[in-house]
C-alpha positions as semicolon CSV with decimal commas, in nm:
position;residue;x (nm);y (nm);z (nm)
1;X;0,738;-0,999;-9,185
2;X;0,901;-0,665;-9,036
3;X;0,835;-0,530;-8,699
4;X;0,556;-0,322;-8,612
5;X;0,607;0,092;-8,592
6;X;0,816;0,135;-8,265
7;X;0,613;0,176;-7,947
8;X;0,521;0,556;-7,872
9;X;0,657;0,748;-7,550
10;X;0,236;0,689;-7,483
11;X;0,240;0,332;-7,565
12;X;0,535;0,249;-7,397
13;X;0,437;0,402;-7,094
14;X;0,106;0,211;-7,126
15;X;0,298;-0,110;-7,125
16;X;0,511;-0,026;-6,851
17;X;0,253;0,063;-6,605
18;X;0,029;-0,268;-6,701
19;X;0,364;-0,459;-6,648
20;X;0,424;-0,282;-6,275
21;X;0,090;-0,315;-6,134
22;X;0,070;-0,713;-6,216
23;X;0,454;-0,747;-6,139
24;X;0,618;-0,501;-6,008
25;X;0,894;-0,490;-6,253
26;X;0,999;-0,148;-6,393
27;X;1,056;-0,118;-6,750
28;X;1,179;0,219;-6,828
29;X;1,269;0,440;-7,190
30;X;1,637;0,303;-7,123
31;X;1,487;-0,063;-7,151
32;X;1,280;0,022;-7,465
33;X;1,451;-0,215;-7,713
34;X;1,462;-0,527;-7,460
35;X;1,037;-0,382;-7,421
36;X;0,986;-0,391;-7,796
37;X;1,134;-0,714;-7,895
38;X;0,962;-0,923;-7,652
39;X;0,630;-0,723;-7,702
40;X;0,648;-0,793;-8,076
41;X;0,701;-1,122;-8,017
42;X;0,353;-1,170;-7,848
43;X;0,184;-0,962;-8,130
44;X;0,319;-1,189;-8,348
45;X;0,191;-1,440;-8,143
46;X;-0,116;-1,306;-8,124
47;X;-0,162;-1,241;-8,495
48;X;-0,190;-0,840;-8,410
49;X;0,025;-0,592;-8,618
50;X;-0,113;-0,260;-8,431
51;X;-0,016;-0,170;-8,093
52;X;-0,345;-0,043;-8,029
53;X;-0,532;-0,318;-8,110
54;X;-0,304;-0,566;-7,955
55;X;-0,305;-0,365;-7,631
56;X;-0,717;-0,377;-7,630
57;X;-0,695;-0,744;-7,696
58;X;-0,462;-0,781;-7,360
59;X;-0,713;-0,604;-7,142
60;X;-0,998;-0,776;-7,284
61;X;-0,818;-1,130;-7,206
62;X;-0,620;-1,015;-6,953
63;X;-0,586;-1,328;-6,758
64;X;-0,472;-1,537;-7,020
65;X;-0,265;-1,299;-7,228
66;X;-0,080;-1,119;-6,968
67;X;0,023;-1,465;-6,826
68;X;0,196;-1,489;-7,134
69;X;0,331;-1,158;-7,183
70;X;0,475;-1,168;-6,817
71;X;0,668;-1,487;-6,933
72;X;0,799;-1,319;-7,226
73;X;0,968;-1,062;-6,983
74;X;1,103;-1,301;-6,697
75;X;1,471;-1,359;-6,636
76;X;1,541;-1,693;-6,583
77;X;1,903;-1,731;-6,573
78;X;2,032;-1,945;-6,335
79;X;2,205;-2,278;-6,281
80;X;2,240;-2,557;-6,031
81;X;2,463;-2,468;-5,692
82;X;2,428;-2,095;-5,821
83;X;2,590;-1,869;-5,522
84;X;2,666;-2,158;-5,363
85;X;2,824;-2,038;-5,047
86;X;2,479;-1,942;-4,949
87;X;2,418;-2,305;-4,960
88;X;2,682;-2,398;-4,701
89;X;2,558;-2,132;-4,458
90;X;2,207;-2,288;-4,453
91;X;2,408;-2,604;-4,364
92;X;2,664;-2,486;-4,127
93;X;2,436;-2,188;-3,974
94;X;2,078;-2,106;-4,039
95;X;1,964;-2,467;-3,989
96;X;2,145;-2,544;-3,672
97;X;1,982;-2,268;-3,579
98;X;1,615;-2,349;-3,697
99;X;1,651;-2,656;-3,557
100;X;1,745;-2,564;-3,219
101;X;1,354;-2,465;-3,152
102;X;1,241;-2,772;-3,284
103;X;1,238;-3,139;-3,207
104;X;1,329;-3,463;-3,437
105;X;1,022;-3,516;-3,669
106;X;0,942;-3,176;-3,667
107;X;0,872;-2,958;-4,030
108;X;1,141;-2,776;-4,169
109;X;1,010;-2,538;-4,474
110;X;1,220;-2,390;-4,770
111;X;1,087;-2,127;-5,023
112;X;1,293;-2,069;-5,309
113;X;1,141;-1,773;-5,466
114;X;1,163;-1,708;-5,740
115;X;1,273;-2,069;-5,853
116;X;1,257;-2,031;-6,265
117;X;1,327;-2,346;-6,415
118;X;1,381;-2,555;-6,162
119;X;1,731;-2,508;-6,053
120;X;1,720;-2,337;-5,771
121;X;1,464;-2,541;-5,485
122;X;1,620;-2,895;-5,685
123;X;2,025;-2,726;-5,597
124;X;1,851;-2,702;-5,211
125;X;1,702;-3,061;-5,203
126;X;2,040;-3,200;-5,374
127;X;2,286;-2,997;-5,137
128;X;2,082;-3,104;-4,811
129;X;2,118;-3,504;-4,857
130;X;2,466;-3,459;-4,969
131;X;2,566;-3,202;-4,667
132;X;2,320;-3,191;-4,367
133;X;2,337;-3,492;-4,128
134;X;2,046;-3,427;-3,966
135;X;1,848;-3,446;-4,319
136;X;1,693;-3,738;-4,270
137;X;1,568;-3,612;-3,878
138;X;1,308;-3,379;-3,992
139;X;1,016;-3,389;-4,238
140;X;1,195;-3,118;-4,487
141;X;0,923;-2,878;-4,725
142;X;1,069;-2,721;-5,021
143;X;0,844;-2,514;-5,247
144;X;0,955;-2,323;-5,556
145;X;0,769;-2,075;-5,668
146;X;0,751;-1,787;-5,990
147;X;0,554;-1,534;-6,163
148;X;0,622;-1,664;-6,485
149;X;0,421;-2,035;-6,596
150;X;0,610;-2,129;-6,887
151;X;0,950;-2,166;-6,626
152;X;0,717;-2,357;-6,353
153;X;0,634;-2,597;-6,617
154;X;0,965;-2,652;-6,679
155;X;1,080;-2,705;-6,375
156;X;0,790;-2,947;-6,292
157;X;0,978;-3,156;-6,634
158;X;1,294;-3,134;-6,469
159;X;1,488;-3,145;-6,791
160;X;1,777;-2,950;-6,779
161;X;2,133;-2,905;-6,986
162;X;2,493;-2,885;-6,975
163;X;2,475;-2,541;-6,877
164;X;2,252;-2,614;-6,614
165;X;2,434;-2,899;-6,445
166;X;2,812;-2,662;-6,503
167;X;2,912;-2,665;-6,108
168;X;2,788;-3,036;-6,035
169;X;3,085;-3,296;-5,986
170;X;3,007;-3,620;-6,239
171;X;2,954;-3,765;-5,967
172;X;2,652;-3,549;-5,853
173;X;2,543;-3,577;-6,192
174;X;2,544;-3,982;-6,223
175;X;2,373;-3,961;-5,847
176;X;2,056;-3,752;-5,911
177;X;1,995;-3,711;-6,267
178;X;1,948;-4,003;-6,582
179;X;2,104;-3,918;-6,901
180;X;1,862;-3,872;-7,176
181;X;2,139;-3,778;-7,462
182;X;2,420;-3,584;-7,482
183;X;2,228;-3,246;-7,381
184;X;2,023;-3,331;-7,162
185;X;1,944;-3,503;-6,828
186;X;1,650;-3,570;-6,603
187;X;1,631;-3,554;-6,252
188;X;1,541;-3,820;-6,006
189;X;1,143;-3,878;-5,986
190;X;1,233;-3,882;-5,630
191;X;1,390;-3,534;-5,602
192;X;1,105;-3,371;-5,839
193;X;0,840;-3,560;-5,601
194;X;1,037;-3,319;-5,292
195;X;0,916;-2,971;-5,428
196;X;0,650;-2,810;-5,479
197;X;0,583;-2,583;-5,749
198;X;0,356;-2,273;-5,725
199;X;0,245;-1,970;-5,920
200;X;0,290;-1,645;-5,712
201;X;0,362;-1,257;-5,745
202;X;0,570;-1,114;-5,481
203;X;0,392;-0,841;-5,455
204;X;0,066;-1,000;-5,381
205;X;-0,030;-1,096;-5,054
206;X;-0,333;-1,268;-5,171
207;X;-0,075;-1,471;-5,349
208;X;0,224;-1,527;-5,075
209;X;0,014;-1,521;-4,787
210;X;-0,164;-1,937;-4,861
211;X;0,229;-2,036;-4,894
212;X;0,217;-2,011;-4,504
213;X;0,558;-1,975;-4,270
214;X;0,926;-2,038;-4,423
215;X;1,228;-2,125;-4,172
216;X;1,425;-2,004;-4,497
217;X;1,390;-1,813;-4,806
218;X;1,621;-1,776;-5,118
219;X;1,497;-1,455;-5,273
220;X;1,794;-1,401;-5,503
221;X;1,856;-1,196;-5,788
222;X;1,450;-1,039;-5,811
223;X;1,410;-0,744;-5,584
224;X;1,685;-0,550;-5,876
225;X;1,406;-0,541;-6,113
226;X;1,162;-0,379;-5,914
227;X;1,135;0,007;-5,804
228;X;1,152;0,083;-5,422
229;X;0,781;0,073;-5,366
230;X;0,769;-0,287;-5,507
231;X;1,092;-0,366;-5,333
232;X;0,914;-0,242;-5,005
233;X;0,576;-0,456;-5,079
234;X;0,753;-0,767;-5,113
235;X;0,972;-0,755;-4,846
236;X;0,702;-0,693;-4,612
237;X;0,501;-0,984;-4,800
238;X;0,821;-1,196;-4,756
239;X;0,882;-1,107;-4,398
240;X;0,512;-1,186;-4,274
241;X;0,591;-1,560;-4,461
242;X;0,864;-1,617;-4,257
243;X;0,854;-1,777;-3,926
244;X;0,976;-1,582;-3,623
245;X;1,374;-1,651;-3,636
246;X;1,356;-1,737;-4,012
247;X;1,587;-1,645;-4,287
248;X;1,565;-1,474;-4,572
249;X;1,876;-1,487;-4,825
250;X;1,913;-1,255;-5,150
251;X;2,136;-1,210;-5,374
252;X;2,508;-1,095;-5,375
253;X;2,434;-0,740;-5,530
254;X;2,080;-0,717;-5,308
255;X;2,102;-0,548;-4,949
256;X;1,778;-0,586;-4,716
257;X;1,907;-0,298;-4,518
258;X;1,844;-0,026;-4,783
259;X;1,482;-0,206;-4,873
260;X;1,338;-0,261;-4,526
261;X;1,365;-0,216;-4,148
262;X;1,158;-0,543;-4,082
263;X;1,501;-0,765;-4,062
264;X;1,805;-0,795;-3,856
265;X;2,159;-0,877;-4,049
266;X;2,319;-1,175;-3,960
267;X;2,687;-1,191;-4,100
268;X;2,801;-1,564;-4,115
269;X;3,142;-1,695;-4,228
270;X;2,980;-1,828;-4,557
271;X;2,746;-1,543;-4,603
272;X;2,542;-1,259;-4,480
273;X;2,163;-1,280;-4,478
274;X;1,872;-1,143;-4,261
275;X;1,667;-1,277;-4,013
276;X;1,310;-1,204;-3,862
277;X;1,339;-1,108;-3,537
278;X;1,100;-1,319;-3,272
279;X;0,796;-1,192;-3,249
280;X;0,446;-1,274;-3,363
281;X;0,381;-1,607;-3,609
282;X;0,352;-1,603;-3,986
């Protein structure tokens, strides 16, 4: 069956704005064809061949339908050990330094946001046991969490492929994963039992606000897709869940500095990544 009549200046503008005000993302007339396709998907989908009437349907059951048209326009490329240098500054740097204001037994609380598939909070849980000494001295939280249901699910399976598993050593791989065939492997029941996987919008303090305080966050690779007002919103949402002296690390093209006042930069020899300064609690 062909495509439906291309989207309108009207329509697509429409779209857009539905899209921004439940995710902040900006999709734009130079993003029309990347719009299109995945917006024809769901009205295939959906059994609708009009626009119009496949637009109506979405506000009428918006809940369940724009849960599904938000997954249709996530990213969710990523791998395990992605950016990895980050990882040894958490161990050489931001934990020693987390740490120092707590005592043995104490909570320490990761939020890998967003997570997609998995890869991301399971790369933190993996890296710690293999290169923090002090891993087994504290009662360690990781939660993953992301807009888009279909990748939480995944990552909840924790099924992933050779792509997936590129930078791991063999022996990594033998360690914390069982071979199902030659594509794909499953993690450890006892690594998927050490996150926690929740739905949340970034830009939604009714949303990040129950996660409660973070000692570190690994926002990487989302505040590109969103406009500066968005980029502003979360920030602010990210900064009030993180505890006073807590980290937040983003991406290699991201810079905190040109988003938000709220944090200091701390340059490390692994990595640069902002802190809250001390203050009031989470």
């Amino acid at each position: 069956m062909a495509d439906p009549p291309p989207l309108t200046t009207a329509e697509l503008s429409r779209l857009a704005e539905f899209l921004y005000r439940r995710t902040g993302m900006v999709f734009t007339e130079a993003k029309r064809y990347y719009v299109e396709r995945r917006v024809f998907e769901r009205m295939s989908a959906t059994s609708y061949r009009s626009f119009a009437d496949y637009f109506a349907h979405l506000r009428l059951d918006a809940d369940n339908e724009a849960e599904s048209l938000i997954n249709a326009f996530t990213v969710n490329e990523t791998y395990f050990y992605r950016e990895d240098h980050q990882l040894a500054c958490l161990t050489t740097d931001l934990l020693e330094q987390r740490v120092a204001e707590k005592r043995p037994g104490d909570r320490i609380r990761i939020w890998s946001a967003p997570c997609s598939t998995g890869e991301e909070p399971y790369s933190l849980a993996i890296w710690l046991l293999e290169n923090w000494k002090d891993v087994d001295a504290y009662e360690i939280d990781i939660v993953g969490s992301d807009i888009d249901t279909d990748a939480l699910q995944a990552a909840e399976q924790g099924i992933f492929g050779r792509r997936a598993l590129m930078k791991l050593s063999p022996q990594l791989i033998r360690r914390y994963f069982q071979e199902l065939d030659d594509e794909r492997w499953l993690i450890l029941d006892e690594l998927r039992r050490s996150v926690r996987f929740s739905r949340v919008n970034l830009v939604d303090s009714g949303q990040t606000r129950p996660q409660g305080g973070f000692d570190v966050i690994f926002c990487r690779n989302m505040l590109i897709y969103f406009d500066e007002q968005s980029r502003r919103i979360a920030a602010e949402n990210l900064y009030d869940n993180l505890l006073p002296g807590g980290f937040i690390c983003l991406g290699h093209t991201e810079s905190m500095s040109r988003i938000s006042p709220l944090f200091e930069v701390c340059r490390y020899s692994d990595a640069v990544v902002y802190r809250r300064s001390h203050g009031a609690g989470a």
